[in-house]
mmCIF file of N, CA and C in Angstrom:
data_model
loop_
_atom_site.group_PDB
_atom_site.id
_atom_site.type_symbol
_atom_site.label_atom_id
_atom_site.label_comp_id
_atom_site.label_asym_id
_atom_site.label_seq_id
_atom_site.Cartn_x
_atom_site.Cartn_y
_atom_site.Cartn_z
ATOM 1 N N UNK A 26 0.778 -1.131 0.025
ATOM 2 C CA UNK A 26 -0.015 0.000 -0.047
ATOM 3 C C UNK A 26 0.875 1.248 -0.048
ATOM 4 N N UNK A 27 1.860 1.312 0.877
ATOM 5 C CA UNK A 27 2.695 2.422 1.007
ATOM 6 C C UNK A 27 3.624 2.630 -0.231
ATOM 7 N N UNK A 28 4.003 1.386 -0.864
ATOM 8 C CA UNK A 28 4.751 1.472 -1.954
ATOM 9 C C UNK A 28 4.041 2.089 -3.150
ATOM 10 N N UNK A 29 2.722 1.803 -3.252
ATOM 11 C CA UNK A 29 1.912 2.366 -4.317
ATOM 12 C C UNK A 29 1.771 3.901 -4.175
ATOM 13 N N UNK A 30 1.596 4.344 -2.978
ATOM 14 C CA UNK A 30 1.568 5.806 -2.757
ATOM 15 C C UNK A 30 2.803 6.436 -3.083
ATOM 16 N N UNK A 31 3.964 5.909 -2.704
ATOM 17 C CA UNK A 31 5.204 6.445 -3.125
ATOM 18 C C UNK A 31 5.435 6.517 -4.727
ATOM 19 N N UNK A 32 5.034 5.406 -5.352
ATOM 20 C CA UNK A 32 5.123 5.369 -6.765
ATOM 21 C C UNK A 32 4.316 6.503 -7.411
ATOM 22 N N UNK A 33 3.024 6.698 -6.930
ATOM 23 C CA UNK A 33 2.175 7.723 -7.458
ATOM 24 C C UNK A 33 2.770 9.078 -7.215
ATOM 25 N N UNK A 34 3.239 9.296 -5.973
ATOM 26 C CA UNK A 34 3.880 10.604 -5.673
ATOM 27 C C UNK A 34 5.072 10.842 -6.564
ATOM 28 N N UNK A 35 5.912 9.804 -6.662
ATOM 29 C CA UNK A 35 7.098 9.837 -7.543
ATOM 30 C C UNK A 35 6.741 10.285 -8.976
ATOM 31 N N UNK A 36 5.657 9.678 -9.482
ATOM 32 C CA UNK A 36 5.317 10.020 -10.940
ATOM 33 C C UNK A 36 4.756 11.495 -10.976
ATOM 34 N N UNK A 37 3.965 11.887 -9.968
ATOM 35 C CA UNK A 37 3.436 13.277 -10.075
ATOM 36 C C UNK A 37 4.628 14.313 -9.871
ATOM 37 N N UNK A 38 5.484 14.003 -9.026
ATOM 38 C CA UNK A 38 6.693 14.923 -8.838
ATOM 39 C C UNK A 38 7.520 14.968 -10.144
ATOM 40 N N UNK A 39 7.715 13.846 -10.821
ATOM 41 C CA UNK A 39 8.541 13.836 -12.014
ATOM 42 C C UNK A 39 7.774 14.677 -13.069
ATOM 43 N N UNK A 40 6.519 14.561 -13.232
ATOM 44 C CA UNK A 40 5.760 15.329 -14.202
ATOM 45 C C UNK A 40 5.929 16.790 -13.935
ATOM 46 N N UNK A 41 5.658 17.158 -12.592
ATOM 47 C CA UNK A 41 5.814 18.591 -12.218
ATOM 48 C C UNK A 41 7.171 19.115 -12.405
ATOM 49 N N UNK A 42 8.208 18.259 -12.173
ATOM 50 C CA UNK A 42 9.622 18.764 -12.375
ATOM 51 C C UNK A 42 9.833 19.062 -13.788
ATOM 52 N N UNK A 43 9.400 18.203 -14.665
ATOM 53 C CA UNK A 43 9.631 18.404 -16.087
ATOM 54 C C UNK A 43 8.908 19.593 -16.567
ATOM 55 N N UNK A 44 7.598 19.850 -16.093
ATOM 56 C CA UNK A 44 6.932 21.032 -16.420
ATOM 57 C C UNK A 44 7.598 22.333 -15.996
ATOM 58 N N UNK A 45 8.086 22.316 -14.756
ATOM 59 C CA UNK A 45 8.769 23.475 -14.268
ATOM 60 C C UNK A 45 10.036 23.847 -14.988
ATOM 61 N N UNK A 46 10.755 22.874 -15.312
ATOM 62 C CA UNK A 46 12.033 23.017 -16.042
ATOM 63 C C UNK A 46 11.724 23.657 -17.410
ATOM 64 N N UNK A 47 10.673 23.157 -18.080
ATOM 65 C CA UNK A 47 10.324 23.703 -19.396
ATOM 66 C C UNK A 47 9.764 25.101 -19.293
ATOM 67 N N UNK A 48 9.130 25.512 -18.145
ATOM 68 C CA UNK A 48 8.639 26.850 -17.981
ATOM 69 C C UNK A 48 9.732 27.898 -17.769
ATOM 70 N N UNK A 49 10.837 27.450 -17.208
ATOM 71 C CA UNK A 49 11.847 28.431 -16.880
ATOM 72 C C UNK A 49 12.562 29.058 -18.186
ATOM 73 N N UNK A 50 13.003 30.253 -18.112
ATOM 74 C CA UNK A 50 13.684 30.922 -19.200
ATOM 75 C C UNK A 50 15.099 30.638 -19.093
ATOM 76 N N UNK A 51 15.756 30.684 -20.213
ATOM 77 C CA UNK A 51 17.296 30.587 -20.250
ATOM 78 C C UNK A 51 17.862 31.858 -19.682
ATOM 79 N N UNK A 52 19.229 31.732 -19.551
ATOM 80 C CA UNK A 52 20.020 32.950 -19.014
ATOM 81 C C UNK A 52 20.000 34.076 -19.997
ATOM 82 N N UNK A 53 19.820 33.881 -21.299
ATOM 83 C CA UNK A 53 19.839 34.926 -22.299
ATOM 84 C C UNK A 53 18.597 35.784 -22.149
ATOM 85 N N UNK A 54 17.531 35.369 -21.556
ATOM 86 C CA UNK A 54 16.326 36.121 -21.487
ATOM 87 C C UNK A 54 16.476 37.240 -20.418
ATOM 88 N N UNK A 55 17.407 37.071 -19.506
ATOM 89 C CA UNK A 55 17.558 38.076 -18.418
ATOM 90 C C UNK A 55 18.258 39.325 -18.802
ATOM 91 N N UNK A 56 18.919 39.348 -19.908
ATOM 92 C CA UNK A 56 19.700 40.464 -20.264
ATOM 93 C C UNK A 56 18.857 41.780 -20.594
ATOM 94 N N UNK A 57 17.708 41.502 -21.126
ATOM 95 C CA UNK A 57 16.753 42.618 -21.363
ATOM 96 C C UNK A 57 16.247 43.219 -20.135
ATOM 97 N N UNK A 58 16.028 42.348 -19.067
ATOM 98 C CA UNK A 58 15.510 42.833 -17.776
ATOM 99 C C UNK A 58 16.569 43.766 -17.052
ATOM 100 N N UNK A 59 17.823 43.409 -17.257
ATOM 101 C CA UNK A 59 18.920 44.106 -16.585
ATOM 102 C C UNK A 59 19.102 45.499 -17.106
ATOM 103 N N UNK A 60 18.655 45.785 -18.310
ATOM 104 C CA UNK A 60 18.762 47.131 -18.897
ATOM 105 C C UNK A 60 17.424 47.911 -18.757
ATOM 106 N N UNK A 61 16.512 47.455 -17.964
ATOM 107 C CA UNK A 61 15.282 48.265 -17.695
ATOM 108 C C UNK A 61 14.297 48.191 -18.752
ATOM 109 N N UNK A 62 13.982 47.038 -19.301
ATOM 110 C CA UNK A 62 13.085 47.029 -20.340
ATOM 111 C C UNK A 62 11.622 46.880 -19.966
ATOM 112 N N UNK A 63 11.264 47.430 -18.876
ATOM 113 C CA UNK A 63 9.902 47.394 -18.315
ATOM 114 C C UNK A 63 9.595 46.112 -17.558
ATOM 115 N N UNK A 64 10.521 45.311 -17.235
ATOM 116 C CA UNK A 64 10.313 44.156 -16.410
ATOM 117 C C UNK A 64 9.955 44.358 -14.918
ATOM 118 N N UNK A 65 10.244 45.578 -14.523
ATOM 119 C CA UNK A 65 9.954 45.874 -13.109
ATOM 120 C C UNK A 65 8.518 45.896 -12.748
ATOM 121 N N UNK A 66 7.617 46.077 -13.678
ATOM 122 C CA UNK A 66 6.226 46.038 -13.455
ATOM 123 C C UNK A 66 5.574 44.697 -13.592
ATOM 124 N N UNK A 67 6.285 43.613 -13.672
ATOM 125 C CA UNK A 67 5.734 42.319 -13.820
ATOM 126 C C UNK A 67 5.317 41.753 -12.474
ATOM 127 N N UNK A 68 4.629 40.619 -12.569
ATOM 128 C CA UNK A 68 4.066 40.076 -11.271
ATOM 129 C C UNK A 68 5.119 39.630 -10.352
ATOM 130 N N UNK A 69 6.282 39.141 -10.894
ATOM 131 C CA UNK A 69 7.279 38.614 -10.000
ATOM 132 C C UNK A 69 8.427 39.516 -9.734
ATOM 133 N N UNK A 70 8.276 40.830 -10.165
ATOM 134 C CA UNK A 70 9.273 41.844 -9.859
ATOM 135 C C UNK A 70 10.251 41.902 -10.949
ATOM 136 N N UNK A 71 11.390 42.722 -10.648
ATOM 137 C CA UNK A 71 12.373 43.015 -11.781
ATOM 138 C C UNK A 71 13.217 41.704 -12.002
ATOM 139 N N UNK A 72 13.389 40.856 -11.030
ATOM 140 C CA UNK A 72 14.135 39.691 -11.221
ATOM 141 C C UNK A 72 13.408 38.638 -11.997
ATOM 142 N N UNK A 73 12.124 38.758 -12.208
ATOM 143 C CA UNK A 73 11.374 37.815 -12.919
ATOM 144 C C UNK A 73 10.909 36.635 -12.085
ATOM 145 N N UNK A 74 10.421 35.628 -12.681
ATOM 146 C CA UNK A 74 9.960 34.452 -11.879
ATOM 147 C C UNK A 74 11.106 33.437 -11.632
ATOM 148 N N UNK A 75 12.341 33.853 -11.801
ATOM 149 C CA UNK A 75 13.497 32.921 -11.634
ATOM 150 C C UNK A 75 13.615 32.399 -10.329
ATOM 151 N N UNK A 76 13.601 33.225 -9.297
ATOM 152 C CA UNK A 76 13.843 32.739 -7.855
ATOM 153 C C UNK A 76 12.665 31.896 -7.446
ATOM 154 N N UNK A 77 11.385 32.245 -7.716
ATOM 155 C CA UNK A 77 10.257 31.467 -7.358
ATOM 156 C C UNK A 77 10.314 30.062 -8.051
ATOM 157 N N UNK A 78 10.478 30.075 -9.334
ATOM 158 C CA UNK A 78 10.500 28.846 -10.051
ATOM 159 C C UNK A 78 11.743 27.921 -9.688
ATOM 160 N N UNK A 79 12.850 28.531 -9.305
ATOM 161 C CA UNK A 79 14.040 27.887 -8.952
ATOM 162 C C UNK A 79 13.801 27.200 -7.555
ATOM 163 N N UNK A 80 13.144 27.899 -6.671
ATOM 164 C CA UNK A 80 12.868 27.243 -5.390
ATOM 165 C C UNK A 80 11.855 26.140 -5.428
ATOM 166 N N UNK A 81 10.867 26.242 -6.229
ATOM 167 C CA UNK A 81 9.903 25.159 -6.410
ATOM 168 C C UNK A 81 10.538 24.021 -7.110
ATOM 169 N N UNK A 82 11.438 24.305 -8.080
ATOM 170 C CA UNK A 82 12.139 23.216 -8.798
ATOM 171 C C UNK A 82 13.073 22.421 -7.858
ATOM 172 N N UNK A 83 13.792 23.197 -6.997
ATOM 173 C CA UNK A 83 14.626 22.597 -6.019
ATOM 174 C C UNK A 83 13.871 21.705 -5.009
ATOM 175 N N UNK A 84 12.702 22.173 -4.556
ATOM 176 C CA UNK A 84 11.793 21.446 -3.713
ATOM 177 C C UNK A 84 11.371 20.077 -4.416
ATOM 178 N N UNK A 85 10.852 20.276 -5.653
ATOM 179 C CA UNK A 85 10.425 19.038 -6.323
ATOM 180 C C UNK A 85 11.649 18.126 -6.612
ATOM 181 N N UNK A 86 12.773 18.628 -6.898
ATOM 182 C CA UNK A 86 13.877 17.744 -7.183
ATOM 183 C C UNK A 86 14.327 16.901 -5.894
ATOM 184 N N UNK A 87 14.341 17.680 -4.752
ATOM 185 C CA UNK A 87 14.626 16.988 -3.488
ATOM 186 C C UNK A 87 13.531 15.894 -3.227
ATOM 187 N N UNK A 88 12.344 16.232 -3.516
ATOM 188 C CA UNK A 88 11.167 15.230 -3.202
ATOM 189 C C UNK A 88 11.390 13.997 -4.148
ATOM 190 N N UNK A 89 11.766 14.388 -5.400
ATOM 191 C CA UNK A 89 11.995 13.196 -6.435
ATOM 192 C C UNK A 89 13.176 12.348 -5.888
ATOM 193 N N UNK A 90 14.189 12.873 -5.430
ATOM 194 C CA UNK A 90 15.346 12.063 -4.946
ATOM 195 C C UNK A 90 14.850 11.254 -3.712
ATOM 196 N N UNK A 91 14.123 11.814 -2.852
ATOM 197 C CA UNK A 91 13.620 11.128 -1.587
ATOM 198 C C UNK A 91 12.698 9.985 -2.045
ATOM 199 N N UNK A 92 11.849 10.230 -2.915
ATOM 200 C CA UNK A 92 10.834 9.068 -3.329
ATOM 201 C C UNK A 92 11.679 7.985 -3.968
ATOM 202 N N UNK A 93 12.702 8.385 -4.764
ATOM 203 C CA UNK A 93 13.627 7.444 -5.373
ATOM 204 C C UNK A 93 14.321 6.541 -4.299
ATOM 205 N N UNK A 94 14.765 7.201 -3.310
ATOM 206 C CA UNK A 94 15.448 6.462 -2.227
ATOM 207 C C UNK A 94 14.455 5.492 -1.468
ATOM 208 N N UNK A 95 13.233 6.050 -1.326
ATOM 209 C CA UNK A 95 12.199 5.214 -0.666
ATOM 210 C C UNK A 95 11.842 4.034 -1.451
ATOM 211 N N UNK A 96 11.684 4.211 -2.760
ATOM 212 C CA UNK A 96 11.396 3.014 -3.586
ATOM 213 C C UNK A 96 12.537 2.029 -3.639
ATOM 214 N N UNK A 97 13.779 2.572 -3.583
ATOM 215 C CA UNK A 97 14.950 1.596 -3.589
ATOM 216 C C UNK A 97 14.930 0.891 -2.175
ATOM 217 N N UNK A 98 14.568 1.492 -1.160
ATOM 218 C CA UNK A 98 14.495 0.851 0.177
ATOM 219 C C UNK A 98 13.508 -0.258 0.179
ATOM 220 N N UNK A 99 12.300 0.078 -0.349
ATOM 221 C CA UNK A 99 11.246 -0.975 -0.390
ATOM 222 C C UNK A 99 11.620 -2.159 -1.304
ATOM 223 N N UNK A 100 12.316 -1.838 -2.365
ATOM 224 C CA UNK A 100 12.688 -2.916 -3.342
ATOM 225 C C UNK A 100 13.761 -3.815 -2.669
ATOM 226 N N UNK A 101 14.627 -3.214 -1.925
ATOM 227 C CA UNK A 101 15.735 -4.086 -1.310
ATOM 228 C C UNK A 101 15.085 -4.916 -0.236
ATOM 229 N N UNK A 102 14.139 -4.367 0.550
ATOM 230 C CA UNK A 102 13.536 -5.184 1.581
ATOM 231 C C UNK A 102 12.623 -6.318 1.020
ATOM 232 N N UNK A 103 12.008 -5.985 -0.091
ATOM 233 C CA UNK A 103 11.248 -6.957 -0.719
ATOM 234 C C UNK A 103 12.101 -8.186 -1.172
ATOM 235 N N UNK A 104 13.271 -7.840 -1.735
ATOM 236 C CA UNK A 104 14.214 -8.848 -2.340
ATOM 237 C C UNK A 104 14.724 -9.678 -1.184
ATOM 238 N N UNK A 105 15.093 -9.042 0.026
ATOM 239 C CA UNK A 105 15.615 -9.733 1.078
ATOM 240 C C UNK A 105 14.567 -10.656 1.742
ATOM 241 N N UNK A 106 13.287 -10.198 1.727
ATOM 242 C CA UNK A 106 12.194 -11.042 2.294
ATOM 243 C C UNK A 106 12.018 -12.300 1.353
ATOM 244 N N UNK A 107 12.119 -12.065 0.073
ATOM 245 C CA UNK A 107 11.977 -13.276 -0.864
ATOM 246 C C UNK A 107 13.115 -14.283 -0.562
ATOM 247 N N UNK A 108 14.374 -13.737 -0.364
ATOM 248 C CA UNK A 108 15.477 -14.679 -0.136
ATOM 249 C C UNK A 108 15.314 -15.368 1.150
ATOM 250 N N UNK A 109 14.834 -14.644 2.217
ATOM 251 C CA UNK A 109 14.719 -15.294 3.544
ATOM 252 C C UNK A 109 13.594 -16.381 3.526
ATOM 253 N N UNK A 110 12.588 -16.162 2.722
ATOM 254 C CA UNK A 110 11.475 -17.124 2.549
ATOM 255 C C UNK A 110 11.878 -18.396 1.893
ATOM 256 N N UNK A 111 13.110 -18.357 1.180
ATOM 257 C CA UNK A 111 13.508 -19.494 0.342
ATOM 258 C C UNK A 111 12.784 -19.620 -0.923
ATOM 259 N N UNK A 112 12.198 -18.551 -1.406
ATOM 260 C CA UNK A 112 11.581 -18.611 -2.741
ATOM 261 C C UNK A 112 12.572 -18.206 -3.823
ATOM 262 N N UNK A 113 12.463 -18.690 -4.975
ATOM 263 C CA UNK A 113 13.394 -18.369 -6.001
ATOM 264 C C UNK A 113 13.192 -16.921 -6.388
ATOM 265 N N UNK A 114 14.345 -16.324 -6.765
ATOM 266 C CA UNK A 114 14.337 -14.861 -7.195
ATOM 267 C C UNK A 114 13.655 -14.811 -8.521
ATOM 268 N N UNK A 115 12.554 -13.951 -8.579
ATOM 269 C CA UNK A 115 11.795 -13.882 -9.913
ATOM 270 C C UNK A 115 12.707 -13.202 -10.983
ATOM 271 N N UNK A 116 13.640 -12.461 -10.679
ATOM 272 C CA UNK A 116 14.528 -11.874 -11.646
ATOM 273 C C UNK A 116 15.442 -12.916 -12.280
ATOM 274 N N UNK A 117 15.817 -13.874 -11.594
ATOM 275 C CA UNK A 117 16.693 -14.916 -12.191
ATOM 276 C C UNK A 117 15.973 -16.206 -12.783
ATOM 277 N N UNK A 118 14.655 -16.189 -12.755
ATOM 278 C CA UNK A 118 13.963 -17.256 -13.418
ATOM 279 C C UNK A 118 13.939 -17.155 -14.875
ATOM 280 N N UNK A 119 14.267 -18.351 -15.492
ATOM 281 C CA UNK A 119 14.248 -18.384 -16.963
ATOM 282 C C UNK A 119 12.936 -18.868 -17.500
ATOM 283 N N UNK A 120 12.445 -18.240 -18.415
ATOM 284 C CA UNK A 120 11.129 -18.557 -19.030
ATOM 285 C C UNK A 120 11.381 -19.838 -19.783
ATOM 286 N N UNK A 121 10.548 -20.791 -19.662
ATOM 287 C CA UNK A 121 10.497 -22.021 -20.362
ATOM 288 C C UNK A 121 9.878 -21.828 -21.775
ATOM 289 N N UNK A 122 10.643 -22.219 -22.793
ATOM 290 C CA UNK A 122 10.245 -22.034 -24.142
ATOM 291 C C UNK A 122 10.059 -23.424 -24.761
ATOM 292 N N UNK A 123 8.935 -23.513 -25.397
ATOM 293 C CA UNK A 123 8.562 -24.854 -26.028
ATOM 294 C C UNK A 123 9.541 -24.998 -27.273
ATOM 295 N N UNK A 124 10.057 -26.264 -27.500
ATOM 296 C CA UNK A 124 10.926 -26.481 -28.598
ATOM 297 C C UNK A 124 10.218 -26.369 -29.941
ATOM 298 N N UNK A 125 10.932 -26.025 -30.939
ATOM 299 C CA UNK A 125 10.278 -25.748 -32.242
ATOM 300 C C UNK A 125 9.892 -27.118 -32.784
ATOM 301 N N UNK A 126 8.813 -27.197 -33.482
ATOM 302 C CA UNK A 126 8.248 -28.448 -34.034
ATOM 303 C C UNK A 126 9.270 -28.860 -35.128
ATOM 304 N N UNK A 127 9.424 -30.254 -35.131
ATOM 305 C CA UNK A 127 10.380 -30.907 -36.019
ATOM 306 C C UNK A 127 9.496 -31.641 -37.123
ATOM 307 N N UNK A 128 9.897 -31.362 -38.400
ATOM 308 C CA UNK A 128 9.134 -32.000 -39.486
ATOM 309 C C UNK A 128 9.551 -33.399 -39.509
ATOM 310 N N UNK A 129 8.552 -34.212 -39.634
ATOM 311 C CA UNK A 129 8.896 -35.674 -39.792
ATOM 312 C C UNK A 129 9.141 -35.875 -41.275
ATOM 313 N N UNK A 130 9.678 -37.065 -41.521
ATOM 314 C CA UNK A 130 9.996 -37.428 -42.966
ATOM 315 C C UNK A 130 8.843 -37.746 -43.686
ATOM 316 N N UNK A 131 7.674 -37.956 -43.101
ATOM 317 C CA UNK A 131 6.498 -38.205 -43.805
ATOM 318 C C UNK A 131 5.833 -37.034 -44.546
ATOM 319 N N UNK A 132 6.221 -35.828 -44.083
ATOM 320 C CA UNK A 132 5.699 -34.656 -44.649
ATOM 321 C C UNK A 132 6.439 -34.234 -45.933
ATOM 322 N N UNK A 133 5.729 -34.125 -47.007
ATOM 323 C CA UNK A 133 6.460 -33.763 -48.288
ATOM 324 C C UNK A 133 6.954 -32.368 -48.291
ATOM 325 N N UNK A 134 8.129 -32.076 -48.840
ATOM 326 C CA UNK A 134 8.701 -30.804 -48.885
ATOM 327 C C UNK A 134 8.475 -30.290 -50.305
ATOM 328 N N UNK A 135 7.868 -29.111 -50.486
ATOM 329 C CA UNK A 135 7.573 -28.652 -51.807
ATOM 330 C C UNK A 135 8.805 -27.857 -52.216
ATOM 331 N N UNK A 136 9.275 -28.288 -53.415
ATOM 332 C CA UNK A 136 10.415 -27.613 -53.994
ATOM 333 C C UNK A 136 9.912 -26.833 -55.184
ATOM 334 N N UNK A 137 10.521 -25.592 -55.344
ATOM 335 C CA UNK A 137 10.020 -24.783 -56.487
ATOM 336 C C UNK A 137 10.906 -25.195 -57.736
ATOM 337 N N UNK A 138 10.268 -25.050 -58.913
ATOM 338 C CA UNK A 138 10.997 -25.256 -60.077
ATOM 339 C C UNK A 138 11.877 -24.163 -60.490
ATOM 340 N N UNK A 139 13.182 -24.366 -60.414
ATOM 341 C CA UNK A 139 14.071 -23.230 -60.691
ATOM 342 C C UNK A 139 14.886 -23.617 -61.815
ATOM 343 N N UNK A 140 14.706 -22.815 -62.951
ATOM 344 C CA UNK A 140 15.442 -23.082 -64.172
ATOM 345 C C UNK A 140 16.536 -22.040 -64.281
ATOM 346 N N UNK A 141 17.749 -22.420 -64.527
ATOM 347 C CA UNK A 141 18.888 -21.488 -64.662
ATOM 348 C C UNK A 141 18.740 -20.644 -65.953
ATOM 349 N N UNK A 142 19.084 -19.357 -65.901
ATOM 350 C CA UNK A 142 19.008 -18.524 -67.034
ATOM 351 C C UNK A 142 20.334 -18.612 -67.751
ATOM 352 N N UNK A 143 20.350 -18.871 -69.107
ATOM 353 C CA UNK A 143 21.578 -18.891 -69.772
ATOM 354 C C UNK A 143 22.318 -17.547 -69.719
ATOM 355 N N UNK A 144 23.624 -17.624 -69.737
ATOM 356 C CA UNK A 144 24.482 -16.389 -69.727
ATOM 357 C C UNK A 144 24.179 -15.510 -70.908
ATOM 358 N N UNK A 145 24.156 -14.184 -70.597
ATOM 359 C CA UNK A 145 23.894 -13.206 -71.692
ATOM 360 C C UNK A 145 22.463 -12.789 -71.810
ATOM 361 N N UNK A 146 21.593 -13.510 -71.190
ATOM 362 C CA UNK A 146 20.088 -13.179 -71.385
ATOM 363 C C UNK A 146 19.654 -12.313 -70.079
ATOM 364 N N UNK A 147 18.616 -11.571 -70.372
ATOM 365 C CA UNK A 147 18.110 -10.770 -69.258
ATOM 366 C C UNK A 147 17.331 -11.652 -68.306
ATOM 367 N N UNK A 148 17.393 -11.354 -67.052
ATOM 368 C CA UNK A 148 16.698 -12.048 -66.006
ATOM 369 C C UNK A 148 15.308 -11.512 -65.922
ATOM 370 N N UNK A 149 14.302 -12.368 -66.088
ATOM 371 C CA UNK A 149 12.898 -11.895 -65.876
ATOM 372 C C UNK A 149 12.639 -11.467 -64.496
ATOM 373 N N UNK A 150 11.634 -10.470 -64.360
ATOM 374 C CA UNK A 150 11.393 -10.022 -62.966
ATOM 375 C C UNK A 150 10.747 -11.200 -62.181
ATOM 376 N N UNK A 151 10.948 -11.113 -60.878
ATOM 377 C CA UNK A 151 10.446 -12.096 -59.966
ATOM 378 C C UNK A 151 8.886 -12.043 -59.860
ATOM 379 N N UNK A 152 8.277 -13.320 -59.807
ATOM 380 C CA UNK A 152 6.845 -13.304 -59.697
ATOM 381 C C UNK A 152 6.457 -12.967 -58.335
ATOM 382 N N UNK A 153 5.383 -12.196 -58.170
ATOM 383 C CA UNK A 153 4.950 -11.873 -56.818
ATOM 384 C C UNK A 153 3.763 -12.663 -56.400
#
């Protein structure tokens, strides 16, 4: 149950992190604001939304790493519980594959009639 909650939180944080990174502007976009191009009247002030988005991105990145560590913790405990129970490791199990059918000698093999083309003649196009 708790593992499912962590996986859902991990997925939501990952999507939010990607969205925030895509919303942020590059360093070249700040040069216009430094010369007073009217950016002081914006919602986030003259520095723009960089500090706000940077803080939220840092919080989401930290949450992402913590959920990653939590999932690794649960995976390692699940693997050790499987080993202690004496069950085979599912990652090491080999899938059983049925052998390919072997044609018996009673089944006739159909051979195509292939006639060689004499040298110097054009080869006719292949029949489809």
